[in-house]
Amino acid sequence: MDLRVGERGMRPGSDTALLTPLHPPLLLTPFSPQPRTSFSQQQLHQHIRFNMEQRRREQEHHEKQQELQQLKHKDKSQQSAVASSVVKQKLQEVILKKQKQAALERTNSNTLTASPVAYSDMVECNVHTVEMLDLNAHTASLPPDSSPSSSSTPVSGCSSPNDSLPNENGLLPSAGGLSHEVIQGMDTVQLQFAPQLDHLTPGGAHPHKPLSRTRSEPLPQSPRTLHTHLLQQQHNTQLLERLKQQTHLGKQQKQLQQLHRQMETLAVPMLRGGGGGVGSGLGVHRPLSRTQSSPASTSLTLPEKPLSLDGSSKPRFTTGLVYDSQMLRHQCTCGDNSSHPEHAGRIQSIWSRLQERGLRGQCETIRGRKATMEELQSVHTERHVLLYGTNPLNRLKLDNRKLAGILSQRMFVMLPCGGVGVDNDTIWNESHTSTASRMAAGSVVELACRVAKGELKNGFAVVRPPGHHADPSNPMGFCYFNSVAIAARKLQHRLSVSKILIVDWDIHHGNGTQEVFYSDPSVLYISLHRYDDGNFFPGSGSPAEVGSGAGEGFNVNVAWTGGLDPPMGDAEYLAAFRSVVMPIAQEFSPDFVLVSAGFDAAEGNPAPLGGYKVSAKCFSHLTRQLRSLAGGRVVLSLEGGHDLTAICDASEACVSALLDIQDPLPEEVLLQKPSANAVHSLQAVIQIQSQYWQSVKAHSGSVGVSYLAAQRRDCEEADAVNALALLSVGVLSNER
């Protein structure tokens, strides 16, 4: 049925339709300005009830007649909606009441001030008014799925994640005006009322409808509800004014707090569920608490301005952490995480672990943000950014003609789980993947910029999806936007950071990061990864890939070979840092260090996605070594790692290292020699990189020794050099 309002109720030049009411406004007569002696409290109460009962009987009779007429003349091919005229009538009264609020304020202010008890009786009667409105609305017979806001759960109302989590701009949906709802969707109005209630009992007690929505915005209100809410606001305002006039400043603040709590428990009681009525029929309700659809966002929402431990809002010069619950939304449409190793529980678990260990309290938590289109295009092509950085909501803001041609080129695959992906293991969620990917990239950029500006000492970004596999024009390996590469470009272009070191210790080669900076001499990329002669994903990362053009020699691949016989562990990674990574990094002398901190080389990750046995303490040790570079300006960004215990342990260890909390390696690890496969791999790297870096030549003979043995050897060499220097000084002195 067409529910649009006709032109007869429109006022020329106004934005909202002003409708002529079908009946006199309710409750105007009982609350007209009268001497206080005209009605006692009991008489006023009885008078209101009499008017209400009479009004209800007239309205029921009118509705029955109208329903019969509509059913009589209805075409059999049309769906019934016999309550549409009633809904239209209620909307007319609501809009008219909004125009008459000034008159109501003048009419009822004296009555409210004089008799707070009568106000309570009025609230009771208006609760019954709302129930009558629900009775009228229940006569609608629209099908259950005729509205996009309907839910498959009968009592949950609108329970989409969009209702409880921030929207595309990070804000909650606002509770718009009723006129906006009329314009946007007249067909959905009837579905927003509660089911039919029983008739009022003679004693005045009445049952309460169950709470049927989980949204934070209020239900569409009837004119009587708006009237009651207006009178209540007037009453609270007058109480507040009296407090201001009668109390001193110190007592006033205390009473204002008490009044605020009172207002919270009294505000709009008809919108809350509760038990049966008590006393004279006025129900007792508990305050409505907001329900969230996502269990993760309840405890993980960040404050807008994180407070330090002493309660001040001034940022501390310490380790920075960044995280945002919007990254949890990137989930496969199949709804089953068991077949998807890259899922929201990864960052949720890490964030909870940092809280449990007290590390979050020692750090400065900053808000994440979405990367801008400009920041994304500093690394990725425009086509790639438009394909994977936009969702149906923000595409409306872009050039539709250009976007339509690009979107027509998109290719997706059906996954075995029933979901959709851009390849066989990289899932795609049309509504949330783009937002989560841009949030991950923007959060790393924001943290890196804060550290580069000196606002934070160093930082750790708890982000997903990962990024180091994403090249300028293709997503792959769970990655869409290369967060670390985008952060490096931002540091170069906006903060004039001249030399940047990127260390990638994810077990998979960062093929995307290598491609972005392959010819850039201002970015030194060093990757430690499982290679196995190109037979491990993604197959790139040979030691011979050293860069091109001006960037030749600024790409270093520590490519482990030999499979899992035995798997690489602490001794091998310590040897790599000692003989290759740190010597080249110190010779390069970076101004900033970014780490693609994937933890899939940690012990506990299964062979298809890992297979190595690097301990959390080892990752802590590597982090402490990197802090000796670039004045300590180091930012770690989470990449891979899919065993929750392993990535939580490693993340905790790295954050502790950034906070300078010592956690030394066991002596047996320091005495262990690297495996033969590791020695062979490191010697191949040293042979190639010694053409570009003089510092690695000195370590070619000590690759196969343990960490402590190498330290003793270095000390002996240093002592010998010092002795020769002293001897030379002595000879020169004697000659003089």
XYZ file of C-alpha atoms in Angstrom:
736
model
C 0.000 0.000 0.000
C 1.267 3.464 -0.785
C 2.018 5.194 2.528
C 3.234 8.488 1.090
C 1.718 11.621 2.567
C -0.514 13.611 0.258
C 0.010 17.214 -0.682
C -2.887 18.479 1.372
C -0.789 18.511 4.541
C 2.283 20.255 3.070
C 3.225 23.781 3.944
C 4.912 25.597 1.052
C 8.603 26.272 1.651
C 8.991 23.933 4.627
C 11.337 20.939 4.775
C 8.958 18.761 6.746
C 5.322 17.975 6.001
C 2.984 19.560 8.557
C -0.015 17.326 8.859
C -3.419 18.277 10.220
C -4.217 16.109 13.262
C -7.202 13.829 13.016
C -8.040 14.183 16.719
C -7.380 16.734 19.457
C -3.931 16.323 21.075
C -3.921 14.014 24.057
C -3.402 15.322 27.614
C -3.724 19.006 26.729
C -6.968 19.415 28.726
C -5.863 17.752 31.978
C -2.659 19.797 32.053
C -4.096 23.171 31.081
C -3.126 26.059 33.382
C -5.514 25.877 36.341
C -5.369 26.863 39.979
C -3.704 24.225 42.065
C -6.856 23.729 44.137
C -8.921 22.631 41.126
C -7.719 19.020 41.259
C -6.440 16.949 44.089
C -3.847 14.361 43.281
C -6.410 11.537 43.283
C -8.854 13.484 41.134
C -6.181 14.345 38.595
C -5.178 10.710 38.448
C -8.763 9.533 37.929
C -9.420 12.250 35.363
C -6.439 11.185 33.283
C -7.449 7.536 33.427
C -11.022 8.374 32.421
C -9.804 10.329 29.396
C -7.441 7.563 28.455
C -10.093 4.829 28.610
C -12.552 6.926 26.649
C -9.911 7.789 24.067
C -8.924 4.113 23.747
C -12.514 2.947 23.176
C -13.105 5.603 20.514
C -9.870 4.784 18.788
C -10.538 1.013 18.785
C -13.971 1.578 17.273
C -12.522 3.869 14.625
C -9.786 1.363 13.767
C -12.206 -1.544 13.436
C -14.388 0.433 11.051
C -11.377 1.508 9.009
C -9.990 -2.033 8.902
C -13.285 -3.446 7.667
C -13.511 -0.826 4.934
C -9.965 -1.492 3.727
C -10.409 -5.244 3.715
C -13.676 -4.852 1.855
C -12.170 -2.830 -0.974
C -8.708 -4.485 -1.068
C -7.575 -6.118 -4.278
C -6.821 -9.823 -3.734
C -3.482 -9.477 -5.534
C -2.270 -6.911 -2.992
C -0.784 -7.562 0.430
C -2.747 -6.380 3.425
C -1.459 -3.465 5.488
C -4.636 -2.363 7.300
C -2.737 -0.405 9.879
C -1.127 1.929 7.376
C -3.687 4.685 7.925
C -3.192 4.387 11.666
C 0.548 4.714 11.268
C -0.005 7.706 9.012
C -2.252 9.244 11.632
C 0.371 8.758 14.339
C 3.043 10.330 12.195
C 0.768 13.276 11.532
C 0.260 13.803 15.218
C 3.983 13.508 15.934
C 4.939 16.159 13.402
C 2.186 18.498 14.651
C 3.321 18.000 18.222
C 6.830 19.057 17.272
C 5.435 22.356 16.030
C 3.435 22.836 19.254
C 6.240 22.162 21.730
C 6.502 25.820 22.681
C 2.802 25.898 23.548
C 3.092 22.722 25.600
C 5.996 24.167 27.590
C 3.939 27.229 28.547
C 0.864 25.100 29.265
C 2.443 22.506 31.560
C 5.336 24.240 33.311
C 3.195 25.448 36.261
C 1.592 22.063 36.828
C 4.934 20.256 36.866
C 6.515 22.698 39.292
C 3.582 22.550 41.653
C 3.023 18.789 41.822
C 5.828 16.294 41.222
C 3.558 13.499 42.421
C 1.036 14.256 39.728
C 3.914 14.097 37.246
C 4.582 10.509 38.308
C 0.947 9.627 37.718
C 1.165 11.218 34.295
C 4.228 9.062 33.437
C 2.237 6.005 34.485
C -0.630 6.901 32.217
C 1.679 7.565 29.309
C 3.174 4.104 29.704
C -0.329 2.833 29.034
C -0.490 5.202 26.069
C 2.548 3.566 24.517
C 0.984 0.155 25.009
C -2.140 1.356 23.185
C 0.019 2.511 20.303
C 1.567 -0.961 20.193
C -1.933 -2.478 20.062
C -2.802 -0.357 17.053
C 0.441 -1.067 15.244
C 0.091 -4.824 15.707
C -2.834 -4.929 13.289
C -0.369 -4.611 10.383
C 0.066 -7.833 8.399
C 3.159 -7.165 6.285
C 5.297 -10.254 5.516
C 8.344 -10.751 7.802
C 10.968 -10.046 5.121
C 9.308 -7.053 3.533
C 11.786 -4.708 5.194
C 15.575 -4.728 4.932
C 15.717 -4.139 8.686
C 13.949 -7.371 9.561
C 15.953 -10.062 11.318
C 15.830 -13.815 11.253
C 15.878 -13.814 15.044
C 12.357 -13.018 16.265
C 13.276 -11.184 19.447
C 16.577 -9.613 18.534
C 15.448 -6.947 16.132
C 18.202 -5.435 14.025
C 21.250 -7.384 15.107
C 23.656 -6.774 12.256
C 27.267 -5.971 13.241
C 26.696 -2.607 11.603
C 24.284 -1.771 14.389
C 26.777 -2.224 17.172
C 30.173 -1.461 15.665
C 31.479 1.815 14.243
C 30.459 2.577 10.688
C 32.705 3.350 7.734
C 33.881 6.604 9.330
C 34.424 5.082 12.736
C 31.220 6.534 14.229
C 28.123 4.896 15.557
C 24.850 5.306 13.646
C 23.011 8.396 14.804
C 19.426 8.403 15.987
C 17.891 10.460 13.228
C 14.685 12.465 13.438
C 11.340 10.867 12.716
C 10.830 12.962 9.611
C 14.027 11.468 8.197
C 12.639 7.969 8.763
C 9.444 8.948 6.954
C 11.432 10.115 3.925
C 13.841 7.178 3.848
C 11.448 4.291 4.284
C 7.729 4.542 5.019
C 7.355 0.799 4.396
C 9.516 -0.095 7.395
C 7.725 1.984 10.021
C 5.253 -0.703 11.031
C 8.003 -3.234 11.739
C 9.522 -1.035 14.410
C 6.688 -1.534 16.919
C 6.566 -4.255 19.553
C 4.091 -7.178 19.468
C 0.549 -6.814 20.814
C 0.075 -6.629 24.583
C -2.823 -7.739 26.745
C -5.465 -5.228 27.705
C -4.965 -3.085 30.777
C -5.918 -4.777 34.027
C -8.559 -3.164 36.216
C -6.106 -2.556 39.039
C -3.831 -0.488 36.903
C -0.921 -2.960 36.784
C 0.210 -3.890 33.318
C 2.711 -6.317 31.749
C 5.773 -4.997 29.951
C 6.869 -5.939 26.452
C 10.300 -7.595 26.081
C 13.140 -5.536 24.684
C 13.115 -6.280 20.971
C 15.990 -4.228 19.566
C 19.722 -4.038 20.109
C 20.247 -0.696 18.482
C 21.261 2.415 20.388
C 18.823 4.701 18.584
C 15.338 5.196 20.106
C 12.193 3.596 18.749
C 9.819 5.780 16.701
C 7.854 7.649 19.332
C 4.151 8.397 19.450
C 2.882 11.946 20.160
C 1.993 10.886 23.695
C 5.490 9.521 24.241
C 7.042 12.727 22.975
C 4.674 14.676 25.218
C 5.711 12.651 28.264
C 9.403 12.957 27.407
C 9.024 16.725 26.962
C 7.309 17.118 30.336
C 9.973 15.005 31.980
C 12.744 17.126 30.471
C 10.990 20.263 31.749
C 10.722 18.746 35.212
C 14.412 17.836 35.302
C 15.419 21.258 34.010
C 13.394 22.994 36.714
C 14.934 20.808 39.416
C 18.355 21.700 38.074
C 17.586 25.421 38.156
C 16.366 25.194 41.752
C 19.579 23.446 42.740
C 21.633 26.200 41.146
C 19.717 28.873 43.089
C 19.562 27.211 46.517
C 22.998 25.599 47.035
C 26.574 26.728 47.273
C 29.172 25.715 44.698
C 30.593 22.767 46.642
C 27.234 21.226 47.551
C 25.886 22.019 44.115
C 28.346 19.768 42.312
C 27.488 16.828 44.551
C 23.744 17.268 44.082
C 24.131 17.683 40.341
C 25.833 14.300 40.215
C 22.975 12.756 42.174
C 20.454 14.395 39.864
C 22.316 13.081 36.838
C 22.032 9.550 38.198
C 18.328 10.130 38.864
C 17.765 11.303 35.313
C 19.519 8.209 33.957
C 17.200 5.893 35.885
C 14.043 7.856 35.011
C 14.672 8.742 31.360
C 12.159 7.287 28.858
C 10.936 4.321 30.974
C 8.616 3.074 28.222
C 11.633 2.106 26.077
C 12.946 -0.396 28.616
C 12.005 -3.942 29.388
C 11.229 -4.953 32.956
C 9.001 -6.780 35.371
C 5.356 -6.223 36.186
C 3.906 -3.087 37.685
C 4.082 -2.277 41.392
C 2.211 0.084 43.649
C -0.390 1.988 41.704
C 0.689 0.501 38.385
C 3.941 2.385 37.653
C 6.544 -0.211 36.583
C 10.040 -0.414 38.013
C 12.659 -0.633 35.253
C 16.404 -1.126 35.201
C 18.471 1.154 32.904
C 18.793 -0.028 29.318
C 22.322 -1.208 28.541
C 23.577 -1.321 24.969
C 23.933 -4.732 23.379
C 26.760 -5.400 20.944
C 26.750 -7.993 18.198
C 30.521 -8.480 18.188
C 31.983 -9.965 21.395
C 35.399 -8.571 20.592
C 34.543 -4.897 20.383
C 32.985 -4.758 23.869
C 36.266 -4.909 25.755
C 38.598 -3.722 23.044
C 37.189 -0.325 22.098
C 39.845 2.340 22.575
C 39.266 5.700 24.243
C 39.444 8.683 21.944
C 42.268 10.184 24.019
C 44.156 7.458 25.875
C 45.010 8.413 29.426
C 48.383 7.790 30.962
C 48.802 5.954 34.260
C 48.686 9.148 36.320
C 45.312 10.130 34.795
C 46.615 12.913 32.589
C 46.004 13.090 28.858
C 49.525 14.228 28.029
C 51.293 11.614 25.845
C 54.262 9.870 27.395
C 57.551 9.317 25.635
C 57.388 5.545 25.691
C 56.494 2.606 23.455
C 53.421 3.242 21.309
C 50.729 0.657 20.604
C 48.059 0.906 17.913
C 44.978 -1.248 17.413
C 41.415 -0.819 16.182
C 38.420 -3.148 16.484
C 37.325 -2.372 12.910
C 40.042 -4.765 11.733
C 38.072 -7.601 13.367
C 35.317 -7.266 10.746
C 37.460 -8.685 7.948
C 36.012 -12.209 8.026
C 35.037 -14.775 5.421
C 31.356 -14.755 4.547
C 31.210 -18.481 5.348
C 31.406 -17.577 9.039
C 33.767 -20.450 9.894
C 37.257 -19.417 11.030
C 38.502 -22.993 11.367
C 39.364 -23.114 7.659
C 40.953 -19.638 7.626
C 44.251 -19.282 9.541
C 44.251 -15.480 9.140
C 41.290 -14.489 11.320
C 40.271 -11.798 13.803
C 41.224 -13.871 16.829
C 44.904 -13.279 16.062
C 44.998 -9.582 16.947
C 42.262 -9.928 19.548
C 44.353 -12.494 21.441
C 47.528 -10.399 21.235
C 45.730 -7.289 22.464
C 44.253 -9.205 25.394
C 47.645 -10.719 26.271
C 49.301 -7.304 26.401
C 46.554 -6.163 28.750
C 46.831 -9.236 30.992
C 50.594 -8.815 31.368
C 50.296 -5.132 32.238
C 52.258 -4.037 29.174
C 49.492 -1.877 27.714
C 49.557 0.249 30.841
C 53.263 0.937 30.344
C 52.728 1.954 26.712
C 50.969 4.865 25.038
C 47.965 3.620 23.076
C 47.105 5.674 19.996
C 44.020 5.527 17.816
C 44.254 3.783 14.483
C 43.004 5.419 11.310
C 42.273 4.495 7.716
C 45.008 5.166 5.184
C 44.029 7.837 2.696
C 43.714 7.089 -0.992
C 46.796 9.242 -1.588
C 48.840 7.213 0.912
C 47.736 3.952 -0.674
C 48.641 5.182 -4.156
C 52.170 6.062 -3.008
C 52.818 2.293 -3.278
C 49.894 0.776 -5.207
C 48.363 1.573 -8.571
C 45.157 3.572 -8.779
C 43.330 0.555 -10.165
C 44.447 -1.594 -7.229
C 43.390 1.052 -4.703
C 39.946 1.461 -6.260
C 39.409 -2.286 -6.528
C 40.374 -3.212 -2.978
C 40.243 0.064 -1.062
C 36.579 0.867 -1.650
C 33.335 -0.712 -0.520
C 29.765 -0.092 -1.701
C 29.358 2.767 0.788
C 32.326 4.961 -0.071
C 32.150 4.192 -3.795
C 29.239 6.614 -3.919
C 31.742 9.434 -3.333
C 33.928 8.482 -6.297
C 33.703 8.893 -10.046
C 31.175 6.230 -10.977
C 32.188 6.062 -14.633
C 35.836 5.359 -13.898
C 34.977 3.018 -11.050
C 32.424 1.058 -13.062
C 35.011 0.180 -15.690
C 37.503 -0.940 -13.049
C 35.007 -2.969 -11.044
C 33.980 -4.851 -14.171
C 37.525 -6.281 -14.293
C 37.372 -7.848 -10.822
C 37.927 -11.581 -10.641
C 36.944 -13.635 -7.604
C 37.106 -17.339 -6.866
C 34.725 -19.538 -4.911
C 36.464 -21.022 -1.882
C 35.847 -24.581 -0.648
C 34.247 -23.159 2.502
C 31.563 -21.439 0.424
C 33.003 -17.960 0.740
C 34.616 -15.671 -1.811
C 38.304 -14.894 -2.266
C 40.680 -12.995 -4.524
C 42.729 -16.196 -4.675
C 42.519 -19.644 -3.137
C 43.414 -18.532 0.395
C 42.852 -14.750 0.515
C 39.225 -14.164 1.473
C 37.187 -11.121 0.418
C 34.346 -9.510 2.350
C 32.667 -6.886 0.195
C 31.514 -4.815 3.162
C 34.504 -4.921 5.520
C 37.755 -6.085 3.880
C 38.589 -2.719 2.332
C 38.011 -0.866 5.597
C 40.075 -3.327 7.640
C 42.943 -3.258 5.104
C 43.023 0.526 5.007
C 42.828 0.653 8.806
C 45.830 -1.674 9.086
C 47.911 0.434 6.695
C 46.840 3.742 8.212
C 47.562 2.565 11.749
C 51.144 1.588 10.854
C 51.614 4.946 9.098
C 50.285 6.857 12.097
C 52.495 5.003 14.567
C 55.616 5.402 12.411
C 55.018 9.133 12.022
C 54.581 9.582 15.790
C 57.900 7.826 16.424
C 59.687 9.753 13.652
C 58.469 13.056 15.116
C 59.826 12.128 18.527
C 56.419 11.859 20.196
C 56.994 8.181 20.970
C 60.174 6.201 21.616
C 59.279 3.173 19.459
C 56.155 1.188 18.659
C 54.294 -2.040 17.953
C 51.299 -2.185 15.570
C 48.738 -4.926 16.308
C 47.125 -4.966 12.861
C 45.528 -7.247 10.297
C 45.259 -8.200 7.497
C 49.029 -8.420 6.885
C 50.673 -6.596 4.000
C 54.177 -7.672 2.928
C 52.960 -9.939 0.083
C 50.874 -7.195 -1.567
C 52.724 -5.787 -4.588
C 51.773 -2.557 -6.372
C 48.969 -4.154 -8.374
C 48.011 -7.500 -6.784
C 46.757 -8.821 -3.449
C 48.010 -12.225 -2.326
C 48.911 -14.290 0.721
C 46.208 -12.740 2.947
C 47.530 -9.248 2.046
C 45.829 -6.326 0.260
C 47.899 -3.201 1.042
C 51.586 -3.225 1.955
C 51.386 -1.399 5.292
C 55.137 -1.241 5.991
C 55.948 -0.039 2.463
C 53.247 2.655 2.685
C 54.657 3.796 6.039
C 58.163 3.988 4.553
C 56.911 6.122 1.659
C 55.142 8.418 4.104
C 58.342 8.867 6.118
C 60.260 9.655 2.930
C 57.808 12.077 1.356
C 56.320 13.924 4.336
C 58.969 13.737 7.073
C 62.081 13.703 4.858
C 63.565 10.575 6.436
C 66.509 9.899 4.150
C 67.491 6.287 4.958
C 65.062 3.572 6.067
C 65.865 -0.024 7.016
C 63.109 -2.645 6.633
C 63.788 -5.966 8.369
C 61.348 -8.767 7.498
C 61.597 -11.843 9.733
C 58.290 -13.401 8.640
C 58.970 -16.984 7.523
C 57.607 -16.094 4.062
C 59.523 -13.791 1.763
C 58.055 -10.293 1.503
C 57.853 -10.292 -2.274
C 55.650 -7.175 -2.333
C 58.018 -5.082 -0.215
C 61.012 -6.203 -2.275
C 59.295 -5.193 -5.509
C 58.333 -1.738 -4.220
C 61.895 -0.786 -3.203
C 63.950 -2.953 -5.579
C 65.573 0.044 -7.278
C 65.495 2.481 -4.323
C 68.890 3.003 -2.631
C 67.307 4.963 0.242
C 65.501 1.851 1.540
C 67.533 -1.179 2.600
C 65.382 -4.325 2.628
C 66.657 -7.377 4.555
C 64.499 -10.504 4.654
C 65.037 -13.744 6.589
C 62.738 -16.406 5.186
C 62.280 -20.060 4.364
C 63.248 -20.453 0.711
C 64.009 -24.149 0.023
C 65.320 -23.353 -3.465
C 62.096 -21.561 -4.411
C 59.766 -24.370 -3.280
C 58.236 -22.527 -0.329
C 55.578 -19.836 -0.726
C 55.807 -17.391 -2.440
C 58.862 -18.831 -4.224
C 60.778 -15.543 -4.449
C 63.648 -14.288 -2.317
C 66.762 -15.868 -3.793
C 70.100 -14.594 -2.390
C 70.927 -13.466 -5.934
C 68.052 -10.930 -5.870
C 70.095 -7.917 -4.769
C 68.231 -4.982 -6.338
C 68.499 -3.196 -9.644
C 69.820 0.091 -10.983
C 70.588 2.546 -8.223
C 69.133 0.083 -5.713
C 71.583 -2.702 -6.479
C 73.028 -4.045 -3.250
C 70.185 -2.640 -1.126
C 68.151 -5.858 -1.223
C 69.416 -8.654 1.042
C 67.757 -12.080 1.163
C 68.802 -14.482 3.922
C 67.187 -17.457 2.188
C 67.114 -20.582 4.349
C 67.414 -23.885 2.474
C 67.293 -27.519 3.516
C 63.636 -27.755 4.511
C 62.939 -28.921 8.057
C 65.950 -31.227 8.425
C 66.430 -29.826 11.004
C 64.083 -26.833 11.314
C 65.728 -23.463 11.822
C 65.637 -22.099 15.368
C 67.264 -19.639 17.746
C 70.892 -20.547 16.952
C 70.342 -20.043 13.209
C 68.585 -16.676 13.565
C 71.204 -15.430 16.044
C 73.934 -16.393 13.559
C 72.123 -14.574 10.741
C 71.792 -11.382 12.745
C 75.378 -11.567 13.941
C 76.994 -12.229 10.564
C 74.698 -10.541 8.013
C 71.843 -8.405 9.301
C 73.524 -6.222 11.924
C 76.840 -5.665 10.083
C 75.068 -4.482 6.907
C 72.529 -2.429 8.917
C 75.270 -0.676 10.880
C 77.179 0.077 7.702
C 73.990 1.464 6.119
C 73.322 3.577 9.276
C 69.544 4.064 8.908
C 67.497 6.963 10.256
C 64.483 4.744 10.927
C 63.818 1.006 11.277
C 60.584 -0.712 10.230
C 60.080 -4.403 11.015
C 57.671 -6.715 9.215
C 57.187 -8.733 12.374
C 55.634 -11.983 11.251
C 55.754 -14.688 13.904
C 55.071 -17.755 11.744
C 58.700 -18.841 12.240
C 57.907 -19.218 15.946
C 57.661 -22.675 17.426
C 54.074 -23.925 17.267
C 53.125 -22.870 13.740
C 52.438 -25.963 11.591
C 54.652 -26.918 8.660
C 52.424 -25.682 5.795
C 52.559 -22.137 7.205
C 55.751 -22.369 9.226
C 57.683 -25.312 10.595
C 60.567 -23.453 12.289
C 61.251 -23.274 16.043
C 62.279 -19.729 16.897
C 61.478 -18.898 20.539
C 59.770 -15.793 21.876
C 62.961 -14.930 23.781
C 64.876 -14.983 20.495
C 62.471 -12.468 18.929
C 62.981 -10.303 22.011
C 66.757 -10.524 21.550
C 66.501 -9.555 17.856
C 64.330 -6.564 18.782
C 66.877 -5.359 21.332
C 69.598 -5.530 18.703
C 67.565 -3.435 16.263
C 66.998 -0.822 18.967
C 70.717 -0.042 18.779
C 70.080 1.428 15.301
C 68.578 4.769 14.243
C 68.628 6.181 17.755
C 66.116 3.540 18.821
C 63.429 4.668 16.354
C 61.987 1.208 15.645
C 58.400 0.260 14.747
C 57.236 -3.347 14.508
C 54.165 -4.217 12.433
C 52.451 -7.577 12.805
C 52.506 -9.695 9.654
C 51.985 -13.480 9.705
C 51.760 -16.036 12.495
C 48.725 -18.216 13.052
C 49.254 -20.230 16.225
C 47.623 -18.028 18.861
C 49.854 -19.044 21.758
C 53.023 -18.586 19.705
C 52.135 -15.143 18.355
C 50.953 -13.947 21.776
C 54.223 -15.074 23.406
C 56.331 -13.481 20.662
C 54.362 -10.214 20.678
C 54.637 -9.967 24.453
C 58.391 -10.566 24.233
C 58.896 -7.917 21.544
C 56.858 -5.266 23.367
C 58.832 -6.044 26.533
C 62.063 -5.544 24.577
C 60.796 -2.210 23.238
C 60.108 -1.204 26.855
C 63.688 -2.254 27.712
C 62.547 -5.125 29.916
C 65.403 -7.635 29.961
C 64.651 -11.298 29.177
C 67.981 -12.989 28.371
C 68.301 -16.146 26.321
C 69.206 -19.411 28.098
C 72.896 -20.263 28.099
C 72.310 -23.539 26.240
C 70.903 -21.553 23.314
C 73.904 -19.211 23.335
C 76.236 -22.226 23.243
C 74.408 -23.949 20.371
C 75.975 -23.949 16.904
C 73.827 -23.284 13.831
C 72.940 -26.259 11.627
C 74.929 -27.162 8.525
C 72.065 -26.061 6.260
C 72.020 -22.688 7.970
C 75.782 -22.253 7.619
C 75.558 -23.095 3.930
C 72.734 -20.583 3.439
C 74.562 -17.786 5.290
C 77.815 -18.331 3.418
C 75.946 -18.007 0.113
C 74.490 -14.678 1.242
C 77.851 -13.384 2.496
C 79.559 -14.300 -0.752
C 77.043 -12.283 -2.760
C 76.612 -9.316 -0.417
C 80.339 -8.855 0.228
C 80.451 -7.174 -3.194
C 78.368 -4.335 -1.739
C 79.073 -4.362 2.020
C 82.623 -4.570 3.372
C 81.410 -5.357 6.893
C 80.205 -8.883 6.096
C 83.586 -10.102 4.906
C 84.938 -10.236 8.435
C 82.202 -12.659 9.513
C 82.598 -15.257 6.787
C 84.858 -17.410 8.957
C 82.702 -17.319 12.119
C 79.304 -18.276 10.691
C 79.406 -21.828 12.049
C 80.292 -21.029 15.679
C 77.924 -20.464 18.579
C 76.823 -17.050 19.775
C 79.113 -17.073 22.825
C 82.042 -18.420 20.843
C 81.601 -15.669 18.279
C 81.462 -13.098 21.087
C 84.733 -14.412 22.565
C 86.311 -14.368 19.132
C 85.196 -10.804 18.573
C 86.587 -9.816 21.961
C 89.917 -11.463 21.210
C 90.137 -9.694 17.867
C 89.249 -6.402 19.509
C 91.923 -6.956 22.152
C 94.492 -7.775 19.484
C 93.597 -4.639 17.553
C 93.856 -2.549 20.716
C 97.210 -4.135 21.589
C 98.567 -3.378 18.133
C 97.327 0.157 18.405
C 98.985 0.641 21.789
C 102.215 -0.908 20.465
C 102.214 1.482 17.524
C 101.690 4.417 19.846
C 104.601 3.213 22.031
C 106.971 2.870 19.072
C 106.104 6.364 17.865
C 106.717 7.778 21.333
C 110.127 6.142 21.577
C 111.134 7.447 18.186
C 110.194 10.939 19.216
